[in-house]
């Protein structure tokens, strides 16, 4: 028969598990918030809040897959809420300076930094829901069905939003950078 | 996936959070754990059953007793008021019934007197065989 674990020891064990989860998923949560809000301090604050909420709910999550799904879902909804409450002004693409893109991690450089920066700016100009879908699709590599589960909407709606968002992005890239980059 | 989508994927690849992010989250979590949990209103009330004689629960017991006493007094008062109202309604109905009976009795007495009068033959022939040319309303009034 197993001996009962003292409360303090149990808390340490839970915090140990939690630390592992934070280290494992911090990039995912922070990047989602950063790509959506385009404000590093706000993104860090939001990501911290998401993990604090996870800390309070950790006992209710059954599996690692459930944790990942929960993190994506809560981060997505918090991003939307944050935007709704803060009324962050939507910046026009034409007003953005070329250097307005977010800095890349020092260890990972994109193939074409200029195009990547421009694409990040364009993603930020999308409407909130479409932006979130693009982030979940291309940052997290999720299917339309997975995104639909996270955002509580039909998969067909997600697909149509993604198609429209892609068409809009492609069109803007073509206008600003030329045809070559959008070749299939 | 098109070349454009590959570019998009490349542009949106995950980024590492600022240095010390995980440590800051863990510090906040540890701080939250060390903080005594807030006792909710419901918890403090349910505690009176777990520790009924604790001094901290005396006020709760006093409140329970006061509420119970108020409920009993209120219930008795409500019952009294209800009974009184029913009694008053009953009295009023009784008075109305007696009045109706008195009126009906006086009418019956009048009718009986009339019948007795007819039977004793004291009614004159004009009244038994009224003149067809005479005023019918006057005759009616007279009969009444």
Short mmCIF file of N, CA and C in Angstrom, two decimals, chain A residues 19 23 26 28 30-31 34-35 44 47-49 51-52 55 103 105 107-111 115-116 119-120 137-141 166 170 181 183, chain B residues 1-35:
data_model
loop_
_atom_site.label_atom_id
_atom_site.label_comp_id
_atom_site.label_asym_id
_atom_site.label_seq_id
_atom_site.Cartn_x
_atom_site.Cartn_y
_atom_site.Cartn_z
N UNK A 19 6.99 22.83 -14.40
CA UNK A 19 8.21 23.43 -14.96
C UNK A 19 8.56 22.77 -16.28
N UNK A 23 8.76 24.68 -19.92
CA UNK A 23 9.96 24.67 -20.78
C UNK A 23 9.65 24.07 -22.15
N UNK A 26 6.87 26.77 -23.97
CA UNK A 26 6.97 28.22 -23.88
C UNK A 26 7.09 28.88 -25.26
N UNK A 28 5.90 27.82 -28.11
CA UNK A 28 4.61 27.78 -28.80
C UNK A 28 3.69 28.90 -28.32
N UNK A 30 4.38 31.61 -26.45
CA UNK A 30 4.92 32.96 -26.65
C UNK A 30 4.83 33.38 -28.12
N UNK A 31 5.16 32.46 -29.02
CA UNK A 31 5.15 32.81 -30.45
C UNK A 31 3.74 33.11 -30.94
N UNK A 34 2.98 36.49 -29.68
CA UNK A 34 3.81 37.50 -30.34
C UNK A 34 3.35 37.76 -31.77
N UNK A 35 3.08 36.69 -32.50
CA UNK A 35 2.64 36.87 -33.89
C UNK A 35 1.29 37.56 -33.93
N UNK A 44 4.66 38.44 -23.81
CA UNK A 44 5.21 37.72 -22.66
C UNK A 44 4.20 37.71 -21.50
N UNK A 47 1.50 35.25 -22.33
CA UNK A 47 2.00 33.87 -22.23
C UNK A 47 2.14 33.47 -20.76
N UNK A 48 2.62 34.39 -19.93
CA UNK A 48 2.74 34.08 -18.49
C UNK A 48 1.36 33.80 -17.89
N UNK A 49 0.40 34.63 -18.27
CA UNK A 49 -0.96 34.44 -17.74
C UNK A 49 -1.54 33.09 -18.16
N UNK A 51 0.16 30.36 -18.76
CA UNK A 51 0.79 29.31 -17.95
C UNK A 51 0.30 29.34 -16.51
N UNK A 52 0.01 30.51 -15.99
CA UNK A 52 -0.53 30.58 -14.62
C UNK A 52 -1.92 29.93 -14.57
N UNK A 55 -1.37 26.33 -14.57
CA UNK A 55 -0.92 25.88 -13.26
C UNK A 55 -2.11 25.59 -12.34
N UNK A 103 12.11 40.90 -34.65
CA UNK A 103 13.44 40.32 -34.77
C UNK A 103 13.34 38.80 -34.76
N UNK A 105 14.87 34.98 -34.03
CA UNK A 105 15.75 34.38 -33.03
C UNK A 105 17.16 34.34 -33.60
N UNK A 107 19.31 32.10 -33.30
CA UNK A 107 19.78 30.80 -33.77
C UNK A 107 19.09 30.32 -35.05
N UNK A 108 17.96 30.92 -35.38
CA UNK A 108 17.24 30.47 -36.59
C UNK A 108 17.03 31.66 -37.51
N UNK A 109 17.65 31.60 -38.65
CA UNK A 109 17.48 32.68 -39.63
C UNK A 109 16.60 32.19 -40.78
N UNK A 110 15.64 32.96 -41.20
CA UNK A 110 14.80 32.52 -42.32
C UNK A 110 15.57 32.56 -43.62
N UNK A 111 15.01 31.85 -44.62
CA UNK A 111 15.68 31.77 -45.92
C UNK A 111 15.78 33.16 -46.54
N UNK A 115 11.61 38.96 -47.10
CA UNK A 115 10.27 38.44 -47.39
C UNK A 115 9.57 37.99 -46.11
N UNK A 116 10.31 37.35 -45.23
CA UNK A 116 9.71 36.88 -43.98
C UNK A 116 9.18 38.06 -43.16
N UNK A 119 6.08 39.33 -44.72
CA UNK A 119 4.95 38.43 -44.48
C UNK A 119 4.42 38.58 -43.06
N UNK A 120 5.33 38.78 -42.11
CA UNK A 120 4.89 38.99 -40.73
C UNK A 120 4.04 40.26 -40.63
N UNK A 137 -2.31 27.68 -38.48
CA UNK A 137 -2.07 26.83 -39.66
C UNK A 137 -0.58 26.76 -40.00
N UNK A 138 0.09 27.92 -40.01
CA UNK A 138 1.47 27.93 -40.53
C UNK A 138 2.54 27.95 -39.44
N UNK A 139 2.20 28.45 -38.25
CA UNK A 139 3.19 28.36 -37.16
C UNK A 139 3.09 26.98 -36.50
N UNK A 140 1.84 26.59 -36.21
CA UNK A 140 1.63 25.34 -35.48
C UNK A 140 1.39 24.15 -36.40
N UNK A 141 1.27 24.42 -37.70
CA UNK A 141 1.13 23.34 -38.68
C UNK A 141 -0.12 22.49 -38.40
N UNK A 166 -5.17 33.78 -47.30
CA UNK A 166 -4.02 33.48 -48.17
C UNK A 166 -4.07 34.31 -49.45
N UNK A 170 -1.28 36.87 -50.53
CA UNK A 170 -0.59 36.66 -51.81
C UNK A 170 -0.70 37.91 -52.69
N UNK A 181 8.10 35.62 -56.08
CA UNK A 181 8.04 34.97 -54.77
C UNK A 181 6.82 34.09 -54.58
N UNK A 183 5.41 32.09 -56.85
CA UNK A 183 5.31 30.94 -57.74
C UNK A 183 5.10 29.67 -56.93
N UNK B 1 1.58 21.83 -50.64
CA UNK B 1 1.77 23.18 -50.12
C UNK B 1 2.57 24.00 -51.13
N UNK B 2 2.12 25.22 -51.40
CA UNK B 2 2.77 26.04 -52.40
C UNK B 2 4.04 26.67 -51.85
N UNK B 3 4.81 27.25 -52.75
CA UNK B 3 6.03 27.94 -52.33
C UNK B 3 5.68 29.11 -51.41
N UNK B 4 4.58 29.76 -51.75
CA UNK B 4 4.15 30.89 -50.93
C UNK B 4 3.83 30.43 -49.50
N UNK B 5 3.16 29.30 -49.39
CA UNK B 5 2.83 28.78 -48.05
C UNK B 5 4.09 28.37 -47.29
N UNK B 6 5.07 27.85 -48.05
CA UNK B 6 6.35 27.52 -47.40
C UNK B 6 7.02 28.77 -46.84
N UNK B 7 6.94 29.84 -47.63
CA UNK B 7 7.52 31.11 -47.17
C UNK B 7 6.80 31.60 -45.92
N UNK B 8 5.49 31.43 -45.94
CA UNK B 8 4.67 31.86 -44.80
C UNK B 8 5.04 31.05 -43.56
N UNK B 9 5.20 29.78 -43.77
CA UNK B 9 5.57 28.90 -42.66
C UNK B 9 6.94 29.30 -42.10
N UNK B 10 7.81 29.65 -43.01
CA UNK B 10 9.16 30.06 -42.60
C UNK B 10 9.10 31.37 -41.81
N UNK B 11 8.24 32.26 -42.27
CA UNK B 11 8.12 33.56 -41.61
C UNK B 11 7.48 33.43 -40.23
N UNK B 12 6.61 32.43 -40.09
CA UNK B 12 5.86 32.30 -38.83
C UNK B 12 6.41 31.19 -37.95
N UNK B 13 7.66 30.84 -38.15
CA UNK B 13 8.18 29.76 -37.28
C UNK B 13 8.28 30.27 -35.84
N UNK B 14 8.21 29.31 -34.96
CA UNK B 14 8.20 29.65 -33.53
C UNK B 14 9.45 30.43 -33.12
N UNK B 15 9.25 31.31 -32.17
CA UNK B 15 10.37 32.07 -31.63
C UNK B 15 10.54 31.76 -30.16
N UNK B 16 11.77 31.78 -29.73
CA UNK B 16 12.01 31.56 -28.30
C UNK B 16 11.56 32.78 -27.52
N UNK B 17 11.01 32.56 -26.35
CA UNK B 17 10.64 33.71 -25.52
C UNK B 17 11.91 34.37 -24.95
N UNK B 18 11.77 35.54 -24.39
CA UNK B 18 12.96 36.20 -23.81
C UNK B 18 13.61 35.34 -22.73
N UNK B 19 14.88 35.56 -22.53
CA UNK B 19 15.61 34.77 -21.52
C UNK B 19 14.93 34.91 -20.15
N UNK B 20 14.86 33.81 -19.45
CA UNK B 20 14.30 33.82 -18.09
C UNK B 20 12.79 33.75 -18.04
N UNK B 21 12.18 33.54 -19.20
CA UNK B 21 10.71 33.50 -19.23
C UNK B 21 10.19 32.37 -18.32
N UNK B 22 10.74 31.18 -18.51
CA UNK B 22 10.25 30.03 -17.73
C UNK B 22 10.47 30.26 -16.24
N UNK B 23 11.62 30.86 -15.90
CA UNK B 23 11.90 31.11 -14.48
C UNK B 23 10.89 32.10 -13.89
N UNK B 24 10.53 33.09 -14.68
CA UNK B 24 9.55 34.07 -14.18
C UNK B 24 8.18 33.41 -13.97
N UNK B 25 7.81 32.54 -14.91
CA UNK B 25 6.53 31.83 -14.76
C UNK B 25 6.55 30.95 -13.51
N UNK B 26 7.66 30.23 -13.34
CA UNK B 26 7.75 29.32 -12.19
C UNK B 26 7.77 30.09 -10.87
N UNK B 27 8.40 31.26 -10.88
CA UNK B 27 8.42 32.08 -9.67
C UNK B 27 7.01 32.53 -9.32
N UNK B 28 6.26 32.92 -10.34
CA UNK B 28 4.87 33.33 -10.09
C UNK B 28 4.04 32.15 -9.57
N UNK B 29 4.30 30.97 -10.15
CA UNK B 29 3.54 29.78 -9.71
C UNK B 29 3.88 29.43 -8.27
N UNK B 30 5.18 29.52 -7.94
CA UNK B 30 5.59 29.21 -6.56
C UNK B 30 4.98 30.20 -5.59
N UNK B 31 4.94 31.46 -6.01
CA UNK B 31 4.35 32.49 -5.15
C UNK B 31 2.86 32.22 -4.94
N UNK B 32 2.22 31.81 -6.01
CA UNK B 32 0.78 31.50 -5.92
C UNK B 32 0.55 30.31 -4.98
N UNK B 33 1.45 29.31 -5.07
CA UNK B 33 1.29 28.13 -4.22
C UNK B 33 1.51 28.46 -2.75
N UNK B 34 2.46 29.38 -2.50
CA UNK B 34 2.79 29.68 -1.10
C UNK B 34 1.74 30.56 -0.44
N UNK B 35 0.96 31.25 -1.26
CA UNK B 35 -0.08 32.12 -0.71
C UNK B 35 -1.20 31.26 -0.11
#
